Coordinates of C-alpha atoms in Angstrom, one line a residue:
M1 CA 0.0 0.0 0.0
L2 CA 1.1 3.5 -0.7
G3 CA 2.3 5.7 2.1
R4 CA 0.6 9.0 3.1
R5 CA 1.7 12.6 2.9
K6 CA 0.3 15.9 4.1
V7 CA -0.6 18.6 1.6
G8 CA -1.1 21.5 4.0
S9 CA -3.7 20.1 6.5
L10 CA -4.9 17.5 4.0
E11 CA -3.6 13.9 4.2
V12 CA -3.4 12.0 0.9
S13 CA -1.6 9.1 -0.7
S14 CA 2.0 9.8 -1.5
V15 CA 1.2 9.3 -5.2
G16 CA -2.1 10.6 -6.7
L17 CA -3.7 10.2 -10.1
G18 CA -4.2 13.0 -12.6
V19 CA -7.2 12.3 -14.8
Q20 CA -6.9 15.2 -17.3
N21 CA -6.4 13.0 -20.4
M22 CA -9.1 10.5 -19.7
S23 CA -11.4 12.2 -22.1
R24 CA -8.8 13.1 -24.7
T25 CA -5.1 12.3 -24.8
Y26 CA -2.2 14.5 -25.8
Q27 CA -2.3 12.6 -29.1
T28 CA -5.9 13.7 -29.5
T29 CA -7.4 10.2 -29.3
I30 CA -10.5 9.5 -27.2
P31 CA -9.8 6.8 -24.6
N32 CA -12.2 4.0 -23.9
R33 CA -14.4 5.2 -21.0
P34 CA -14.8 1.8 -19.2
E35 CA -11.1 1.4 -19.3
M36 CA -10.6 4.8 -17.7
I37 CA -13.0 3.9 -14.9
G38 CA -11.2 0.7 -14.5
I39 CA -7.9 2.6 -14.0
I40 CA -9.5 4.9 -11.4
R41 CA -10.8 2.0 -9.4
A42 CA -7.6 -0.1 -9.7
A43 CA -5.7 2.9 -8.4
H44 CA -7.9 3.0 -5.4
E45 CA -7.5 -0.7 -4.7
R46 CA -3.7 -0.1 -4.6
G47 CA -4.0 2.8 -2.1
V48 CA -4.4 5.9 -4.2
T49 CA -6.6 8.4 -2.4
F50 CA -5.9 11.6 -4.3
Y51 CA -7.6 12.3 -7.7
D52 CA -7.0 15.5 -9.7
A53 CA -9.5 16.9 -12.2
A54 CA -10.8 20.3 -13.5
E55 CA -13.9 21.7 -15.2
A56 CA -11.7 22.7 -18.1
Y57 CA -10.6 19.0 -18.8
G58 CA -13.0 17.9 -21.4
P59 CA -14.4 20.5 -20.6
H60 CA -16.7 18.9 -18.0
E61 CA -16.2 15.3 -19.3
V62 CA -13.3 14.3 -17.1
E63 CA -15.3 15.3 -14.0
R64 CA -18.1 13.0 -15.2
I65 CA -15.6 10.1 -15.7
L66 CA -14.1 10.6 -12.3
G67 CA -17.4 10.9 -10.6
E68 CA -18.6 7.6 -12.0
G69 CA -15.3 6.0 -11.3
V70 CA -15.0 6.9 -7.6
Q71 CA -18.7 6.6 -6.8
P72 CA -18.3 3.2 -4.9
F73 CA -15.7 4.7 -2.6
R74 CA -16.2 8.5 -2.8
N75 CA -15.9 9.1 0.9
Q76 CA -12.6 7.2 1.2
I77 CA -10.7 9.6 -1.2
V78 CA -9.8 13.2 -1.9
I79 CA -11.1 14.8 -5.0
A80 CA -9.4 18.0 -6.3
S81 CA -11.0 20.0 -9.1
K82 CA -10.5 23.5 -10.5
F83 CA -12.5 26.5 -11.8
G84 CA -11.3 29.7 -13.5
W85 CA -11.3 29.3 -17.2
N86 CA -14.3 31.0 -19.0
I87 CA -16.4 27.9 -19.6
D88 CA -20.1 27.9 -20.4
L89 CA -21.8 26.5 -17.3
E90 CA -24.4 24.5 -19.3
T91 CA -22.7 23.4 -22.6
G92 CA -19.1 23.2 -21.4
K93 CA -18.1 25.4 -24.4
R94 CA -14.7 27.1 -23.8
L95 CA -15.2 30.8 -24.2
P96 CA -12.5 33.5 -24.4
G97 CA -10.5 34.4 -21.3
L98 CA -10.9 33.7 -17.7
N99 CA -13.8 34.0 -15.3
S100 CA -13.5 34.0 -11.5
R101 CA -16.3 36.4 -10.7
P102 CA -17.8 35.2 -7.4
E103 CA -21.2 34.5 -8.7
H104 CA -19.8 32.4 -11.6
V105 CA -17.5 30.5 -9.2
K106 CA -20.5 29.4 -7.1
L107 CA -22.4 28.2 -10.1
A108 CA -19.4 26.5 -11.5
V109 CA -19.0 24.5 -8.3
E110 CA -22.7 23.5 -8.4
G111 CA -21.9 22.0 -11.8
M112 CA -18.8 20.2 -10.5
L113 CA -20.8 18.6 -7.7
K114 CA -23.3 17.2 -10.1
R115 CA -20.7 15.9 -12.5
L116 CA -18.6 14.4 -9.7
R117 CA -21.7 12.8 -8.1
T118 CA -20.8 14.2 -4.7
D119 CA -21.9 16.8 -2.2
H120 CA -18.5 18.3 -1.6
I121 CA -15.1 19.0 -3.3
D122 CA -12.2 18.2 -1.0
L123 CA -9.8 20.6 -2.6
L124 CA -10.9 23.4 -5.0
Y125 CA -8.3 25.3 -7.0
Q126 CA -8.5 28.5 -8.9
H127 CA -7.0 27.2 -12.2
R128 CA -5.6 30.5 -13.3
V129 CA -5.7 33.9 -11.7
D130 CA -8.3 36.2 -13.2
P131 CA -6.7 39.6 -13.9
Q132 CA -10.1 41.3 -13.5
V133 CA -11.1 39.9 -10.1
P134 CA -9.4 40.7 -6.8
I135 CA -8.3 37.4 -5.1
E136 CA -10.0 38.6 -1.9
N137 CA -13.3 38.4 -3.8
V138 CA -12.5 34.9 -5.1
A139 CA -11.6 33.8 -1.5
G140 CA -14.9 35.3 -0.3
A141 CA -16.9 33.2 -2.7
V142 CA -14.9 30.1 -1.7
K143 CA -15.4 30.9 2.0
E144 CA -19.2 30.9 1.5
L145 CA -18.9 27.5 -0.2
V146 CA -16.8 26.2 2.7
A147 CA -19.5 27.5 5.1
Q148 CA -22.1 25.5 3.2
G149 CA -19.9 22.3 3.3
K150 CA -19.6 22.2 -0.5
V151 CA -15.8 22.8 -0.4
L152 CA -13.4 21.6 2.3
H153 CA -10.0 23.1 1.2
W154 CA -8.9 25.5 -1.5
G155 CA -5.8 26.3 -3.5
L156 CA -4.3 28.2 -6.4
S157 CA -2.6 27.1 -9.6
E158 CA 0.1 28.9 -11.7
M159 CA -0.4 32.1 -9.7
G160 CA 1.7 35.2 -8.8
L161 CA 3.6 35.1 -5.5
N162 CA 1.8 38.1 -4.0
T163 CA -1.5 36.6 -4.9
V164 CA -0.6 33.6 -2.8
R165 CA 0.0 35.8 0.2
R166 CA -3.2 37.8 -0.3
A167 CA -5.3 34.7 -0.8
H168 CA -3.8 32.9 2.2
A169 CA -4.4 35.9 4.4
E170 CA -8.1 35.9 3.4
L171 CA -8.7 32.1 3.6
A172 CA -5.9 29.7 4.4
L173 CA -4.6 27.9 1.3
T174 CA -4.1 24.1 1.5
A175 CA -2.1 23.7 -1.7
V176 CA -0.8 25.3 -4.8
Q177 CA -0.2 23.7 -8.2
N178 CA 2.5 24.5 -10.6
E179 CA 4.3 22.6 -13.4
Y180 CA 7.4 21.1 -11.7
S181 CA 9.7 18.3 -12.7
M182 CA 13.3 17.6 -13.5
L183 CA 12.4 19.1 -16.9
W184 CA 11.0 22.4 -15.4
R185 CA 12.4 23.4 -12.0
G186 CA 11.2 27.0 -12.0
P187 CA 9.2 26.7 -8.8
E188 CA 12.3 26.0 -6.8
E189 CA 13.3 29.7 -7.1
A190 CA 10.4 31.2 -5.2
V191 CA 7.1 29.2 -5.2
I192 CA 8.4 26.3 -3.1
P193 CA 10.2 28.5 -0.6
L194 CA 7.0 30.5 -0.2
C195 CA 4.9 27.3 0.4
E196 CA 7.4 26.3 3.0
E197 CA 7.2 29.7 4.7
L198 CA 3.4 29.7 4.8
G199 CA 2.8 26.0 5.4
I200 CA 1.1 25.4 2.1
G201 CA 1.3 22.0 0.3
F202 CA 2.7 21.8 -3.2
V203 CA 1.2 19.6 -6.0
P204 CA 3.3 19.5 -9.2
W205 CA 1.4 19.0 -12.4
S206 CA 3.1 17.2 -15.3
P207 CA 5.7 15.5 -13.0
L208 CA 6.9 13.4 -15.9
G209 CA 7.4 16.3 -18.2
V210 CA 4.4 15.4 -20.4
G211 CA 5.9 11.9 -20.9
F212 CA 9.4 13.1 -21.7
L213 CA 11.0 11.8 -18.5
A214 CA 9.4 8.4 -19.0
G215 CA 11.6 8.0 -22.1
A216 CA 8.5 8.0 -24.4
I217 CA 10.1 10.7 -26.7
D218 CA 13.3 10.6 -28.7
E219 CA 15.0 12.9 -31.3
R220 CA 12.8 11.5 -34.1
T221 CA 9.5 12.1 -32.3
R222 CA 7.0 14.4 -34.0
F223 CA 3.6 15.3 -32.5
A224 CA 0.1 14.9 -33.8
E225 CA -1.9 18.0 -34.8
G226 CA -3.6 19.3 -31.6
D227 CA -0.9 17.8 -29.3
I228 CA 0.3 20.8 -27.2
R229 CA 3.8 19.3 -27.1
G230 CA 4.1 20.1 -30.8
V231 CA 4.0 23.8 -30.1
E232 CA 6.3 23.8 -27.0
S233 CA 9.7 24.9 -28.1
R234 CA 11.5 22.6 -25.6
F235 CA 10.3 19.7 -27.9
S236 CA 11.2 21.5 -31.2
P237 CA 13.4 19.6 -33.6
E238 CA 16.3 21.9 -32.8
N239 CA 15.9 21.7 -28.9
L240 CA 14.7 18.1 -28.4
P241 CA 18.1 16.4 -29.1
K242 CA 19.8 18.7 -26.6
N243 CA 17.2 18.1 -23.9
L244 CA 17.5 14.3 -24.2
A245 CA 20.6 14.6 -22.0
L246 CA 18.1 14.7 -19.1
V247 CA 16.5 11.5 -20.2
A248 CA 19.9 9.8 -20.5
L249 CA 20.6 10.8 -16.9
V250 CA 17.2 9.4 -15.7
K251 CA 17.9 6.2 -17.5
T252 CA 21.3 5.9 -15.9
W253 CA 19.7 6.2 -12.5
A254 CA 16.9 3.7 -13.5
D255 CA 19.6 1.1 -14.2
R256 CA 21.3 1.9 -10.9
K257 CA 18.1 1.6 -8.9
K258 CA 16.6 -1.3 -10.9
A259 CA 13.6 0.9 -11.8
T260 CA 12.0 2.5 -14.8
P261 CA 12.9 6.1 -15.9
A262 CA 9.3 7.2 -14.9
Q263 CA 9.8 5.8 -11.4
I264 CA 13.1 7.6 -11.0
A265 CA 11.5 10.9 -12.1
L266 CA 8.6 10.5 -9.7
A267 CA 10.8 9.2 -6.8
W268 CA 12.9 12.3 -7.1
F269 CA 10.0 14.4 -5.7
M270 CA 9.9 12.3 -2.6
A271 CA 13.4 13.3 -1.8
Q272 CA 12.8 17.1 -2.2
K273 CA 10.1 18.1 0.4
P274 CA 7.8 16.0 2.5
W275 CA 4.8 18.1 1.6
I276 CA 5.1 17.6 -2.2
V277 CA 2.6 15.1 -3.7
R278 CA 2.8 14.0 -7.3
I279 CA -0.3 13.5 -9.5
P280 CA 1.0 11.7 -12.6
G281 CA -1.7 11.2 -15.2
T282 CA -2.2 8.2 -17.5
T283 CA -4.7 6.4 -19.7
Q284 CA -2.9 3.0 -19.4
I285 CA -3.2 0.7 -16.4
A286 CA 0.3 -0.5 -16.8
H287 CA 1.6 3.1 -16.5
M288 CA -0.6 3.7 -13.4
L289 CA 1.0 0.6 -11.7
E290 CA 4.4 1.8 -12.8
N291 CA 3.8 5.2 -11.4
I292 CA 2.6 4.1 -7.9
G293 CA 5.6 1.8 -7.8
A294 CA 7.8 4.8 -7.6
A295 CA 6.8 5.1 -3.9
S296 CA 9.0 2.1 -3.1
I297 CA 12.2 3.7 -4.4
H298 CA 14.5 5.2 -1.8
F299 CA 17.4 7.7 -2.2
E300 CA 20.0 8.1 0.4
P301 CA 20.9 11.7 1.3
E302 CA 24.2 11.5 -0.7
E303 CA 22.3 10.1 -3.7
V304 CA 19.8 13.0 -3.5
A305 CA 22.7 15.5 -3.6
E306 CA 24.4 13.7 -6.4
L307 CA 21.2 13.5 -8.5
N308 CA 20.2 17.1 -7.8
K309 CA 23.7 18.3 -8.9
A310 CA 23.5 16.3 -12.1
V311 CA 20.0 17.6 -12.9
A312 CA 21.0 21.2 -12.2
A313 CA 24.0 20.8 -14.6
I314 CA 21.8 20.1 -17.6
Q315 CA 20.4 23.1 -19.3
V316 CA 16.9 22.7 -20.7
N317 CA 16.5 24.5 -24.0
G318 CA 13.2 26.1 -25.0
A319 CA 10.1 27.3 -23.2
R320 CA 7.9 25.0 -21.1
L321 CA 4.6 26.2 -22.7
P322 CA 3.5 28.2 -25.7
D323 CA 3.4 31.9 -25.3
Q324 CA -0.4 32.1 -25.3
V325 CA -0.5 29.8 -22.3
L326 CA 2.5 31.2 -20.4
V327 CA 0.9 34.6 -20.5
V328 CA -1.7 33.4 -18.0
S329 CA 0.9 31.9 -15.6
G330 CA 2.4 33.9 -12.7
V331 CA -0.4 36.5 -13.0
E332 CA -1.1 38.8 -10.0
A333 CA -4.7 39.5 -9.1
P334 CA -5.8 43.1 -9.2
P335 CA -5.9 45.1 -6.0
R336 CA -9.0 44.9 -3.8
T337 CA -11.5 47.7 -4.7

């Protein structure tokens, strides 16, 4: 069985399950729904208690899949979901921009509860900071939902640092999400230290570098139309061969530890901070089993130092996301009016 970790005041399994791609994969294929539900339930049987979704995934459809999958054991697990993109509440159509107006947030949560087949969301994130809405107003809406028992904990994703402080002062944050992995270590500079200062848990999304650290990509890889990796410059034909030095390092450690590259990339998080919990996503049961197997890999302190030094020595070329996505990361909420 998996061990447990604390994300803020919330206890979860040391490895969670991201369900983002269970309605549509990076390669733009549509997974078999019964198989996805089977993965969700098999993960629970093996000790996974932390499931991560969002209204934007699908949109809406991933929450429906997760709600059906966890229904037999809903009260034994932690469900995280997210609001914040401008999504039509009825149709799920993605509209331009962001929307964290308090009245919209409350209605969005009502939709989440129905799709997830539950009466509460354990951890509710603002998916991206709305530059038009003071974070205090957002926190106020969440505070009302907490008072009603519809939300138990809340967090932020890809937010500005000052917004974290303001939000936490208004209603204590349980966790923040950012992209973080050996491939993108930006949060180490300021976000993770801020979490440590304030006692907030950290949940890295894309802990396997969108499959890169699992060894699924090589210098000949090209991406399907619609696959976001095809427009990320770190995977461009000129940068990809250089960045494969990181995969070579992970494979070396995999041989050393008698593990897979994905397991090394995930086990690396365990050695960083005790309040970091990974949520690798997958649409294959074999990969789910591989991912939770990372919990059994142990690094001695000297091995952690050696591996961190080797990772830091490798320069990753290219940006982590397309410009149109990066522009909504690290945003500060406007002042309270």
